[in-house]
Short mmCIF file of C-alpha atoms in Angstrom, two decimals:
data_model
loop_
_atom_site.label_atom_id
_atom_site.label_comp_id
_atom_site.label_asym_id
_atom_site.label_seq_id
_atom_site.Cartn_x
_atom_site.Cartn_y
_atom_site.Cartn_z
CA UNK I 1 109.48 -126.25 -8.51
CA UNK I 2 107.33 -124.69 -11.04
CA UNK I 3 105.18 -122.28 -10.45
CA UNK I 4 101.27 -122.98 -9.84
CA UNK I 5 99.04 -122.59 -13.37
CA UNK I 6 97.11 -119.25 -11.62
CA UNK I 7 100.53 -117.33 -10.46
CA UNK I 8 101.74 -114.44 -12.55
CA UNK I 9 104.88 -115.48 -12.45
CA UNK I 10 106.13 -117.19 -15.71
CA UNK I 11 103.24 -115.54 -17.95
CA UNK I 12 105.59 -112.12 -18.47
CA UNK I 13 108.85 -111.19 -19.15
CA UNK I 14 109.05 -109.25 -15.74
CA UNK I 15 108.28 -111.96 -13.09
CA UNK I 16 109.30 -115.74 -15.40
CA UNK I 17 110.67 -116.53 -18.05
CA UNK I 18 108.30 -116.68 -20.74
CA UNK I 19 106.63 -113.58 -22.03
CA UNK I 20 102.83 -113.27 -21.99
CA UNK I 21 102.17 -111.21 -25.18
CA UNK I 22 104.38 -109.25 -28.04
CA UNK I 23 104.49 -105.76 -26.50
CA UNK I 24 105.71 -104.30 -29.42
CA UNK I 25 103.27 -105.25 -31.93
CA UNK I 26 100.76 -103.49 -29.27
CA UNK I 27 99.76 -99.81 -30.51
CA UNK I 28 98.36 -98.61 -27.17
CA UNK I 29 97.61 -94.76 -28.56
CA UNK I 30 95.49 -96.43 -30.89
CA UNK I 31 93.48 -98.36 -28.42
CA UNK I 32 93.29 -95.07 -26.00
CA UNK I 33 91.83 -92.90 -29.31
CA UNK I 34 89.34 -95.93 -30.01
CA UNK I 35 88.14 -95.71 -26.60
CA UNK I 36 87.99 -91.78 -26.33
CA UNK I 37 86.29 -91.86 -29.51
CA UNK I 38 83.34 -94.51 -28.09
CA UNK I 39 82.95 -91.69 -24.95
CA UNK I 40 83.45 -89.02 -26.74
CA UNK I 41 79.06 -88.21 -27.24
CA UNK I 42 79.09 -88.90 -23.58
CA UNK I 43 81.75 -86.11 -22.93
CA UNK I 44 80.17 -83.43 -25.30
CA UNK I 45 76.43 -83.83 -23.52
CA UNK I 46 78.45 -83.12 -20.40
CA UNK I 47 80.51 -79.68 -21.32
CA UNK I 48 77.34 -78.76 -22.95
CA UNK I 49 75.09 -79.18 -19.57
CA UNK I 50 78.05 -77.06 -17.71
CA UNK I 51 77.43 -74.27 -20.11
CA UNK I 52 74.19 -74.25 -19.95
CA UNK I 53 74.49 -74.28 -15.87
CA UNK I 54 76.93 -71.76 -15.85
CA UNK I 55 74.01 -69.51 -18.01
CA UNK I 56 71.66 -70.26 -15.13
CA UNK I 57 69.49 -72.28 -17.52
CA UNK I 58 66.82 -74.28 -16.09
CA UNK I 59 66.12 -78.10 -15.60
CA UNK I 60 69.30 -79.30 -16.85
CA UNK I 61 70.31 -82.78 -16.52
CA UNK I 62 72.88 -84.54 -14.45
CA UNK I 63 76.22 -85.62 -15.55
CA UNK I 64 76.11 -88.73 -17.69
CA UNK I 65 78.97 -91.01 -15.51
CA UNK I 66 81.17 -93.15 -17.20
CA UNK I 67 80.18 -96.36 -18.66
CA UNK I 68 82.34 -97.70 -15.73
CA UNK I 69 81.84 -101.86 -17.10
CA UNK I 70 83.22 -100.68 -20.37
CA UNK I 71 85.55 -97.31 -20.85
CA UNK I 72 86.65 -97.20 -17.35
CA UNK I 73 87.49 -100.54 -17.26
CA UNK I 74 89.58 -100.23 -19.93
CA UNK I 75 90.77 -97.39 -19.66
CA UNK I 76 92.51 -99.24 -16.68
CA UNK I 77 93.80 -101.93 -18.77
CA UNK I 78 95.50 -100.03 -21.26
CA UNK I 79 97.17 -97.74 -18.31
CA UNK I 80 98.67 -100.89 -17.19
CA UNK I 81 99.64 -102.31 -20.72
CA UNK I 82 101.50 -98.60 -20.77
CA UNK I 83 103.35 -98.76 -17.59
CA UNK I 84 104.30 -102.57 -18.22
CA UNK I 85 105.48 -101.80 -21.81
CA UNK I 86 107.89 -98.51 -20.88
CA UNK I 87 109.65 -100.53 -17.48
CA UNK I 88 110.23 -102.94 -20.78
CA UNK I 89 111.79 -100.62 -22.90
CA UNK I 90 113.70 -99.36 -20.25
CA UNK I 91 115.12 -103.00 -19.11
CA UNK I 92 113.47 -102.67 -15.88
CA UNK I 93 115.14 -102.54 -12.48
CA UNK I 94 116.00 -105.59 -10.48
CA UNK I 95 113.61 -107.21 -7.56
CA UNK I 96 113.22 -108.93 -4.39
CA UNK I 97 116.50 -109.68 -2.35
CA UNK I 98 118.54 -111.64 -5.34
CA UNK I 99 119.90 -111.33 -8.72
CA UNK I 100 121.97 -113.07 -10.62
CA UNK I 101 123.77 -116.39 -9.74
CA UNK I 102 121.53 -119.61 -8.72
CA UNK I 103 118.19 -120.53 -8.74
CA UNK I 104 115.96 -119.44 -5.73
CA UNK I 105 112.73 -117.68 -4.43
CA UNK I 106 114.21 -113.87 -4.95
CA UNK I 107 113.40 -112.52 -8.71
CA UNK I 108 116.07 -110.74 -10.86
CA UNK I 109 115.38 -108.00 -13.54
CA UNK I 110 113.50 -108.88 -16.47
CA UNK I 111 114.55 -111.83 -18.64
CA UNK I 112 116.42 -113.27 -15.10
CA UNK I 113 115.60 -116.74 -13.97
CA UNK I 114 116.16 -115.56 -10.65
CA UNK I 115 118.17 -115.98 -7.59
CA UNK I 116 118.83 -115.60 -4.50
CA UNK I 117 122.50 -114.56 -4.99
CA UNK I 118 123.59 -111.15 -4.62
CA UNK I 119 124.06 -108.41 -7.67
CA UNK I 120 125.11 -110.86 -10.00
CA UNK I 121 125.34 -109.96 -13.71
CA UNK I 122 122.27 -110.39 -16.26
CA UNK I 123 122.37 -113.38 -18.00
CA UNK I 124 120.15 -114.83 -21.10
CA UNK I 125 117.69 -116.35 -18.84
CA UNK I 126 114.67 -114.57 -21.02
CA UNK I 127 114.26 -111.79 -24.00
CA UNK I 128 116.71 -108.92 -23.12
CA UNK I 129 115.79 -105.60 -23.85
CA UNK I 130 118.71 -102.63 -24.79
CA UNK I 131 118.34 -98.67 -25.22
CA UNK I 132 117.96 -97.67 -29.44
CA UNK I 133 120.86 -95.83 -29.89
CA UNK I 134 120.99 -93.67 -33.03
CA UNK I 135 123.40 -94.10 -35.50
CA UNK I 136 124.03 -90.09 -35.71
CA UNK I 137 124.88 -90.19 -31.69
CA UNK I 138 121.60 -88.60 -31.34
CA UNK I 139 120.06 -89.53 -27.75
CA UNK I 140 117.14 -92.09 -27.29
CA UNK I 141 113.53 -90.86 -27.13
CA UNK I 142 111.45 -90.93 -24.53
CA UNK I 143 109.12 -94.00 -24.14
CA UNK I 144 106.54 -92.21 -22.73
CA UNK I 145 104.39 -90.75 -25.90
CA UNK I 146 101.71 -88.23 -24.80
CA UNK I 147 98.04 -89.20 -26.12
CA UNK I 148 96.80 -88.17 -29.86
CA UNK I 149 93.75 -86.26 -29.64
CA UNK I 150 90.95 -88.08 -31.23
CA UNK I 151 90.25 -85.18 -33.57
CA UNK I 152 93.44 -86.12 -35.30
CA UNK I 153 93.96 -88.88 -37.80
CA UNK I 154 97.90 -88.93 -37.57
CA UNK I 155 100.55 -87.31 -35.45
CA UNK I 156 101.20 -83.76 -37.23
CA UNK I 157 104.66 -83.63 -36.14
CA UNK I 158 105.80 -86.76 -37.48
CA UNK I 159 108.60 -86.53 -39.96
CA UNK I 160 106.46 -87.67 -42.87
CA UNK I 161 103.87 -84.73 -41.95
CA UNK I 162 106.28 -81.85 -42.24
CA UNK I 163 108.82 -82.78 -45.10
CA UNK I 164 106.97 -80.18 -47.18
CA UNK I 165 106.69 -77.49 -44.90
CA UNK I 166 108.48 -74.39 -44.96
CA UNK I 167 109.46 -71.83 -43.14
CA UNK I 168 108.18 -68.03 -43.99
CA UNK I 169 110.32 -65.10 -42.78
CA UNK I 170 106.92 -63.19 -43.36
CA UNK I 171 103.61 -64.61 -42.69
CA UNK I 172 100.53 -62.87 -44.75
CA UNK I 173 98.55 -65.85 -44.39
CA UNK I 174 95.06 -65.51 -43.32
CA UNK I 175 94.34 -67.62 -39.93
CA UNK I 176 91.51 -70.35 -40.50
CA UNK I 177 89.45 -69.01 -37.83
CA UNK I 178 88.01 -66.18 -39.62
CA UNK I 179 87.07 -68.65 -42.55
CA UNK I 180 85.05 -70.76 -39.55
CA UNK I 181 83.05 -67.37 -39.27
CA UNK I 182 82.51 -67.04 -42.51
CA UNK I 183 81.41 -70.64 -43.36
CA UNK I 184 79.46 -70.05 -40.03
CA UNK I 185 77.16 -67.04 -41.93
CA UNK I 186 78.94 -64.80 -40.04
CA UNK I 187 79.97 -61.49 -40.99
CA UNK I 188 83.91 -60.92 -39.53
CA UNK I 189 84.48 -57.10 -38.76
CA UNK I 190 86.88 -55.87 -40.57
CA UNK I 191 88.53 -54.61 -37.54
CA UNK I 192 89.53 -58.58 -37.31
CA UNK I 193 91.64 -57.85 -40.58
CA UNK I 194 93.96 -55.48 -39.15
CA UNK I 195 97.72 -56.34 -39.49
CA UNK I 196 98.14 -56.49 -35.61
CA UNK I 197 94.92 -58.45 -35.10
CA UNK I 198 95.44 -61.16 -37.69
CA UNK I 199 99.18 -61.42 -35.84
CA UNK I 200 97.38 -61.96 -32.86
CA UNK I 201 95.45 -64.72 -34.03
CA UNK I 202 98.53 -66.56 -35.91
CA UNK I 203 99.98 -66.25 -32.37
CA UNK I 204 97.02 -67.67 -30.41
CA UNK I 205 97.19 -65.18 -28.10
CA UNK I 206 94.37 -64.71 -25.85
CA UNK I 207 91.93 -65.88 -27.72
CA UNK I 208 88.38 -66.52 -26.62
CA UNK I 209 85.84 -69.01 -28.53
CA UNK I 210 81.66 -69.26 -28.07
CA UNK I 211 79.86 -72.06 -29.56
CA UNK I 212 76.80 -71.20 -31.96
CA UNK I 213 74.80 -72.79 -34.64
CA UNK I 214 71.98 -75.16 -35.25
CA UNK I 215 72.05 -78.57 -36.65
CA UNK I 216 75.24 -79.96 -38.24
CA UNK I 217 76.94 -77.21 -37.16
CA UNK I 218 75.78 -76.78 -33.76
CA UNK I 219 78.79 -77.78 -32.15
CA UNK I 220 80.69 -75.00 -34.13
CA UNK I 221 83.49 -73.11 -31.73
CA UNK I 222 83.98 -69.55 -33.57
CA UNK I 223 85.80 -66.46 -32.36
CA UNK I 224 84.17 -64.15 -29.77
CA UNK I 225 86.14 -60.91 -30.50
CA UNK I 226 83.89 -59.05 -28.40
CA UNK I 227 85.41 -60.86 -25.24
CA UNK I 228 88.56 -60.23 -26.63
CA UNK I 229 88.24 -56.25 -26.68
CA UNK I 230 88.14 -55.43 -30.13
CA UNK I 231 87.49 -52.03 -31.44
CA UNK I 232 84.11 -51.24 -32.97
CA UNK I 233 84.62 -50.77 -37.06
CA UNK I 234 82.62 -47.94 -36.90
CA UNK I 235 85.47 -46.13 -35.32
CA UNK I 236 88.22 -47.04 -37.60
CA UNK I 237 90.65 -44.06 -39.27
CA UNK I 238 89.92 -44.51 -42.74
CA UNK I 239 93.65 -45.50 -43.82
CA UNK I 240 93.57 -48.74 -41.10
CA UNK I 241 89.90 -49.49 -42.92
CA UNK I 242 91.36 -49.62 -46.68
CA UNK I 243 94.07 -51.33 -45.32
CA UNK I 244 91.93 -54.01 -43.41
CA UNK I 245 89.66 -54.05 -46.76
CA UNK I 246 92.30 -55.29 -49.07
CA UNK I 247 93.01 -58.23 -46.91
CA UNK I 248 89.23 -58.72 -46.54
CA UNK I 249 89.40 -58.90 -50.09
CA UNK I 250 91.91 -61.85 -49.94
CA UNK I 251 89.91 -63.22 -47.97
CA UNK I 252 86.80 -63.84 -49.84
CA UNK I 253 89.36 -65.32 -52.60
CA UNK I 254 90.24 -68.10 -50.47
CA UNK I 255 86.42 -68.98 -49.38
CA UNK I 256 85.59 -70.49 -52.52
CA UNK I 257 87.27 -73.50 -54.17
CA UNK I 258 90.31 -72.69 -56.71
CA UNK I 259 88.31 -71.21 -59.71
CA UNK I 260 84.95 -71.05 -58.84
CA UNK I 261 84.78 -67.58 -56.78
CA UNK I 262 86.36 -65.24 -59.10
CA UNK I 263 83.30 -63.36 -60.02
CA UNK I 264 82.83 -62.98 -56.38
CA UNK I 265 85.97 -61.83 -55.69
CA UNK I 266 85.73 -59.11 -58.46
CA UNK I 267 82.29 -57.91 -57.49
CA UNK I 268 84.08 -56.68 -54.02
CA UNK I 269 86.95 -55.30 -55.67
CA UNK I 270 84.96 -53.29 -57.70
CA UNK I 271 82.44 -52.26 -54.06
CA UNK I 272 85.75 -50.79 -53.12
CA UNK I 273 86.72 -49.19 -55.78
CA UNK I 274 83.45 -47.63 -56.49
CA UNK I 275 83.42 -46.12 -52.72
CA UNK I 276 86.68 -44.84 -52.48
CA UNK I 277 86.20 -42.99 -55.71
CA UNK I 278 83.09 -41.39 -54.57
CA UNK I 279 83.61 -37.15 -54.60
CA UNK I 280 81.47 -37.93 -51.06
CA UNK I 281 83.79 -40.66 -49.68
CA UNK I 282 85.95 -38.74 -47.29
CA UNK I 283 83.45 -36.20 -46.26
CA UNK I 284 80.85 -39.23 -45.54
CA UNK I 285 82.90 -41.66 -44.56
CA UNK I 286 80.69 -42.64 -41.59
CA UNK I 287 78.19 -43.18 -43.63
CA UNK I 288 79.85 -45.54 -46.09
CA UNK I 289 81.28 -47.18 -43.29
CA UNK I 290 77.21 -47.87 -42.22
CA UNK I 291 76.44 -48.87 -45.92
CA UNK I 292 79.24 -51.90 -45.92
CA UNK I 293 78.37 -53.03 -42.53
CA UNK I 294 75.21 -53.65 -43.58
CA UNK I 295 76.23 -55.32 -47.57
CA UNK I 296 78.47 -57.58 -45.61
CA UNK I 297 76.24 -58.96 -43.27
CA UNK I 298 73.73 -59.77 -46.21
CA UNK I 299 76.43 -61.14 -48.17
CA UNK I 300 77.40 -63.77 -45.17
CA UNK I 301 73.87 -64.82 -45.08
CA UNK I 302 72.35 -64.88 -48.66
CA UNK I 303 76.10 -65.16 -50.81
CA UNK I 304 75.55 -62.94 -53.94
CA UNK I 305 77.67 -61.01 -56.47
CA UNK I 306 78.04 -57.31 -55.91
CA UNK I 307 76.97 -55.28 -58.59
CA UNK I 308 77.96 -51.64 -57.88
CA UNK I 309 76.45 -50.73 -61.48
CA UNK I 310 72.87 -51.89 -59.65
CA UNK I 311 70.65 -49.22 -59.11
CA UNK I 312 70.23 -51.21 -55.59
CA UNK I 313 73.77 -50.77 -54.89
CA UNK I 314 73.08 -46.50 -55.06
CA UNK I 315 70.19 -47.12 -53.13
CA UNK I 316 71.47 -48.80 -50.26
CA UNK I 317 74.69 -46.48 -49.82
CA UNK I 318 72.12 -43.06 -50.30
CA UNK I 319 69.68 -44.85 -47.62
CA UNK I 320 72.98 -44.66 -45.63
CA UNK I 321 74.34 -41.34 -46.47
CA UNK I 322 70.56 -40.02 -45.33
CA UNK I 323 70.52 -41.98 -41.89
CA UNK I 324 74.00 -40.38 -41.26
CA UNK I 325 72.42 -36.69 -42.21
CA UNK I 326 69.95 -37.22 -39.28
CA UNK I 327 72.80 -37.59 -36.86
CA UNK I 328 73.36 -33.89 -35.30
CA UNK I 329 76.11 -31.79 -35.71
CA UNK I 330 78.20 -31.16 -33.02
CA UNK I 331 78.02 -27.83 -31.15
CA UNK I 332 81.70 -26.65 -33.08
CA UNK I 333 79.71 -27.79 -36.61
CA UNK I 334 79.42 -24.79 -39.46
CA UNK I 335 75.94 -23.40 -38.90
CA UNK I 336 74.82 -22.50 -42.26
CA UNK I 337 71.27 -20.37 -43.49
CA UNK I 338 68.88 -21.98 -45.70
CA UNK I 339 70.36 -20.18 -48.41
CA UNK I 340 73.58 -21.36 -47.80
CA UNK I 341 75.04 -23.55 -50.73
CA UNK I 342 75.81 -27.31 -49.88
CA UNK I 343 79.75 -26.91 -50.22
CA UNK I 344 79.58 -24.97 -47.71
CA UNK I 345 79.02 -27.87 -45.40
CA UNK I 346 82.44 -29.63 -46.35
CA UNK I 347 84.65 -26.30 -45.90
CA UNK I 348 85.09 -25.46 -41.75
CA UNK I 349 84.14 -21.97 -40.86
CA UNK I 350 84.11 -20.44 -37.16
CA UNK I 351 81.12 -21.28 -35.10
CA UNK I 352 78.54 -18.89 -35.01
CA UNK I 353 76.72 -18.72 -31.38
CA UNK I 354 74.07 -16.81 -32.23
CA UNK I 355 70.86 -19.12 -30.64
CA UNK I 356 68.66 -18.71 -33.63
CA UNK I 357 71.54 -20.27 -36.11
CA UNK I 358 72.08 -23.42 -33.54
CA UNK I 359 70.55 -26.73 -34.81
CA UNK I 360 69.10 -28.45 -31.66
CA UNK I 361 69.37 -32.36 -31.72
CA UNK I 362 66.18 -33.27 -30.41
CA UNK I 363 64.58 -30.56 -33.02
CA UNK I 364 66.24 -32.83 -36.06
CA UNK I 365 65.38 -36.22 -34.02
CA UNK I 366 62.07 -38.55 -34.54
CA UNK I 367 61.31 -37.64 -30.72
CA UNK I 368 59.54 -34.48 -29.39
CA UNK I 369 61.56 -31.69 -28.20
CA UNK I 370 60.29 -31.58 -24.82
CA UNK I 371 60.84 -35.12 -23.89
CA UNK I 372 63.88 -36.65 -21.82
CA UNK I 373 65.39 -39.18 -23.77
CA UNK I 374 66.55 -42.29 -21.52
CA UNK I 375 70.16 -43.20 -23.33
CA UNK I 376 70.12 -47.23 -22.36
CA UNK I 377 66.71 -48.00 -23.37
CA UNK I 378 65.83 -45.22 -26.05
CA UNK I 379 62.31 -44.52 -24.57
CA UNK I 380 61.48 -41.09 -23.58
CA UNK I 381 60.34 -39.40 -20.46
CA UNK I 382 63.23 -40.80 -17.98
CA UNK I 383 66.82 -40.58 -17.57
CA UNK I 384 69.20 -43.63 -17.66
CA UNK I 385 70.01 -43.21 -14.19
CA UNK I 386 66.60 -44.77 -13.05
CA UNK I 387 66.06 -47.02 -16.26
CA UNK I 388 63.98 -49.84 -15.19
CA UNK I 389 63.57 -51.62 -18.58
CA UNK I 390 63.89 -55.07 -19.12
CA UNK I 391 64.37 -54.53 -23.25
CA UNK I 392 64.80 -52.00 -25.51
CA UNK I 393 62.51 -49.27 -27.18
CA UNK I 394 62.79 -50.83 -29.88
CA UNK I 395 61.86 -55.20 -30.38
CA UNK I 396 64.71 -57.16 -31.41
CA UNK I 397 67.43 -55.13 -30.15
CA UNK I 398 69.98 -55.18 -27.33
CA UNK I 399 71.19 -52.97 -25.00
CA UNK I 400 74.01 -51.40 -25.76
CA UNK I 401 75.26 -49.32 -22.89
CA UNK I 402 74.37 -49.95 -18.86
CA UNK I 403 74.34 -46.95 -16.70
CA UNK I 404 77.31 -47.35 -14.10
CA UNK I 405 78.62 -44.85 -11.12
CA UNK I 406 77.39 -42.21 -13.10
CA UNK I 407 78.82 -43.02 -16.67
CA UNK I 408 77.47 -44.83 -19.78
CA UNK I 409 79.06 -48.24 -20.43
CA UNK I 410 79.19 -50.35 -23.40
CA UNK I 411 79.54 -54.11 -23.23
CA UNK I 412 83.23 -53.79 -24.17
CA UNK I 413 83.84 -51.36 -21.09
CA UNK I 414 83.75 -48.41 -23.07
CA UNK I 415 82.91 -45.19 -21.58
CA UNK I 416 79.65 -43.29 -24.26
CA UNK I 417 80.18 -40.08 -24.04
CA UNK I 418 76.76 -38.20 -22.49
CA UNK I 419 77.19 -34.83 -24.43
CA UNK I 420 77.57 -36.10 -27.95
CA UNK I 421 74.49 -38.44 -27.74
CA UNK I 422 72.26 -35.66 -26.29
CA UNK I 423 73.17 -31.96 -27.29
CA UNK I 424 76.63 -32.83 -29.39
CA UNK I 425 80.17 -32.74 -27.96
CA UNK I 426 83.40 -30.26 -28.84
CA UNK I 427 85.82 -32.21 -26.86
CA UNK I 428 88.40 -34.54 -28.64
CA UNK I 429 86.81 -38.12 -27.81
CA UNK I 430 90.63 -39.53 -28.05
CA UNK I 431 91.76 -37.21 -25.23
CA UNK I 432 92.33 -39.30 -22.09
CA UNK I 433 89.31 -40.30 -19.86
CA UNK I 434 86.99 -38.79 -22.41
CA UNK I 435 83.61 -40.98 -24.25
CA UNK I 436 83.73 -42.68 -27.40
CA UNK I 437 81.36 -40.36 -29.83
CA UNK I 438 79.27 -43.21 -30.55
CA UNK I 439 75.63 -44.00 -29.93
CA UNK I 440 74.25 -45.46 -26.95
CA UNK I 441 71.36 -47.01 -28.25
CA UNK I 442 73.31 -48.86 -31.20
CA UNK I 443 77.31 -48.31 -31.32
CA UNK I 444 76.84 -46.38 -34.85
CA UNK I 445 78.91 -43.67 -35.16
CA UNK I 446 75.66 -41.11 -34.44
CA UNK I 447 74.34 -39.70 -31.63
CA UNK I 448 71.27 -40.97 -29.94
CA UNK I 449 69.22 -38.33 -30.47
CA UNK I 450 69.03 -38.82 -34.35
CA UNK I 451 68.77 -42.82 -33.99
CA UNK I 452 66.51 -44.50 -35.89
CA UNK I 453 67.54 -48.26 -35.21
CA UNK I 454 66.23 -47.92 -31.54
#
C-alpha cells in the first residue's frame, strides 16, 4: 500500500523512492554566508557591548538575541539540508530490520524499495549514489566543507585562486597590517620595521589587535604593539634604526598608487640622507631620533612632502637638538668651564669631582632646586611613593610609569631607572636587573628632571 500524502516516506531518496529536491544543484555555503551576512550588524553591536563591559563602561545595553523566526530558524534548515546531503554522498547506511529482497515494512539504504529480507544486495530501486574517484588514484574529498567566512567573496585556496602564486625562498615583503596603520593616520614605530619584527608579523605570531577610529572606519582592527612588548624607538642602536629606516622607506612607496607617490617617496629619502650626513648626527643621535618621531607623526596626520632644504625642516630638528641639551649629563659626563671650547663636549675626558665643576639636574631643569620632584605625575613637592594624582602635571598627557614595590614601572613592564631621572646614573642600563635610562614622565630618552613635555 502506498504511503499516506503527509508521511515522509516517498518525498526523499532516503526513506521512498522518489527524491524530494536536486541536492546537488543546492549550494548550502552560499545560503549559510547569505544568512551570516543578514546577522552579521546584529553580531558586531554585540562584541562591541562586551568591550565596552569588559572597560567597565556604563549603561550598556543587553545582548541583541537572535532573530529566532528568521536566522535561527534557518539556520536549522540548512543544518539539516547539510547532514541529509553528505549521508547522500556517502550512499548512506542501511535501516530498519530489512534490506534487499521483497517488498515489506523494513526500509533499505537509499534508492531501496525496501524489504523485509535480510542483507540483500542494492538494487536500482531509486537514484544510486557512488564515491568520485579520481582519475590520478588520488583519494576522494571530504564532503564535509567547513563554512566561508562572509568577509570573503571566494574560497582563497581554490585552484583557480593560487595558479599564479609563487613561492619565495626569501620574503622582504612588507605585511599589510602596518599599511592598516598607516591608512588609519597612524604613525608605525619604526621599531615595527625591524627584520625580526616584520618576520613576526608574516608569521602571525602573537599578535594582538585594538579597534579605533571614528566613522567609516570605526570598526578598524589595527596592531597594538604595545601589548605585544615592543621596544620603545627611542632606545634603538643607531645601526638597527637605519636599518629599520630603509624599509620604512619602502614602505611609504607602496602607500600610494603605482606612480603617484614618488615625490613622496623622495622627500624621505632625502630626510634620511640629510640626517645621517649631519657632522652632529652621531653625537646627537637622541635628539634626531626626537626630531623624526615627531615629522612622522605629522606626516600620518596631515600627508605632505618633506623638504629638508625648508628652513622649517632646520627648525624643527634644532628645536630638538635644544630639548635634548636640557636633558642632564650623567654624573661620569666631561665637566667642562665656561671657557671650555664646544668640541670638547664630544671628546671623553676623566670625571672631575670637584663639587663646584658638577652640573646639578634640578639647577638646569624648569623646576626649583629645592623642590622634590614626584617621577609618575611630574608635580613637585612629593615623592612617587605617595602619588595620589588622578592625571598628570601636565593636561593631555598620560602616565607613563606607576610606582610598584618600590620601583618605577612603565606600561610595558619596564623597570625606569630612579638615578638617571633625578641626579643622572653611571651604571650600564643594559646590565642585568638595571632601569631603562629613559624618562618617567614621557619615555624620551631624557631624564625627568630636564622634561619639558610634562
Amino acid at each position: 500500500m502506498p504511503p499516506p500524502a503527509d508521511s515522509m516516506s516517498g518525498r526523499t531518496g532516503l526513506m521512498g523512492s522518489t527524491p524530494m529536491m536536486d541536492l546537488e544543484g543546492l549550494n548550502i555555503e552560499e545560503l549559510r554566508r547569505g544568512l551570516d551576512e543578514l546577522d552579521r550588524p546584529r553580531r558586531e553591536l554585540n562584541e562591541d557591548r562586551a568591550r565596552r563591559r569588559a572597560a567597565k563602561e556604563a549603561n550598556v545595553s543587553d545582548d541583541e538575541e537572535e532573530m529566532t523566526n528568521v536566522v535561527a530558524t534557518y539556520k536549522k534548515v540548512i543544518d539539516a539540508l547539510e547532514k541529509l546531503d553528505a549521508q547522500v554522498r556517502d550512499g548512506g547506511n542501511g535501516g530498519g530490520s530489512g534490506g534487499g529482497g521483497g517488498g515489506g515494512s523494513g526500509g533499505g539504504g537509499p534508492g531501496h524499495a525496501g524489504g523485509s529480507g535480510g542483507d540483500g544486495p542494492r538494487h536500482a530501486g531509486g537514484p544510486s549514489y557512488t564515491t568520485p574517484t579520481d582519475p590520478q588514484g588520488a583519494p576522494p574529498q571530504s564532503t564535509s566543507r567547513p563554512a566561508l567566512p562572509s568577509h570573503l567573496k571566494s574560497n582563497p585556496f581554490n585552484n583557480e585562486a593560487v595558479k599564479n602564486n609563487t613561492f619565495n625562498t626569501t620574503d622582504g615583503s612588507i605585511p599589510p597590517h602596518l599599511h592598516t596603520l598607516a591608512f588609519n593616520n597612524i604613525s608605525p614605530p619604526l621599531t615595527l620595521f625591524t627584520p625580526t619584527f616584520l618576520a613576526r608579523l608574516r608569521r602571525a605570531q602573537n599578535l594582538k589587535f585594538q579597534s579605533i577610529g571614528h566613522g567609516e572606519n570605526a570598526k578598524a582592527k589595527v596592531l597594538n604593539w604595545e601589548e605585544m612588548g615592543v621596544m620603545d624607538e627611542r632606545l634603538m642602536a643607531r645601526d638597527d634604526w637605519q636599518a629599520a629606516y630603509n624599509t620604512f622607506i619602502r614602505f611609504i612607496g607602496e602607500l600610494a598608487d603605482p606612480g603617484h607617490g614618488d615625490a613622496i617617496t623622495k622627500g624621505w629619502a632625502l630626510h634620511l640622507d640629510r640626517m645621517i650626513s649631519d657632522p652632529d648626527f652621531a653625537d646627537q643621535f637622541a635628539a634626531f631620533k626626537d626630531f623624526d618621531i615627531d615629522l612622522r607623526a605629522q606626516f600620518f596626520q596631515r600627508h605632505f612632502v618633506i623638504d629638508p632644504d625648508h628652513p622649517k625642516w632646520e627648525s624643527a630638528l634644532n628645536n630638538a637638538k635644544i630639548r635634548m641639551a636640557r636633558v642632564p649629563a650623567p654624573a661620569h659626563a666631561p665637566a667642562t668651564s665656561p671657557s671650555s671650547p664646544i668640541s670638547d663636549l664630544r671628546s671623553p675626558r676623566p670625571y672631575q669631582s670637584s663639587p663646584s665643576r658638577r652640573v646639578h639636574p634640578y639647577q638646569q631643569s624648569f623646576r626649583p632646586s629645592g623642590d622634590v620632584l614626584c617621577l609618575r605625575c611630574g608635580s613637585a613637592g612629593h615623592r612617587a611613593n605617595s602619588c595620589q594624582a588622578t592625571r598628570p602635571s601636565m593636561p593631555g598627557r598620560q602616565f607613563f610609569v606607576e610606582h610598584n614595590q618600590g620601583r618605577l614601572v612603565a606600561k610595558d613592564g619596564r623597570h625606569v631607572c630612579v638615578h638617571f631621572n633625578l641626579r643622572g646614573c653611571t651604571e650600564n642600563p643594559n646590565t642585568t636587573g638595571h632601569g631603562a635610562h629613559i624618562c618617567s614622565l614621557c619615555g624620551a630618552h631624557h631624564a625627568a628632571s630636564g622634561c619639558t613635555r610634562n
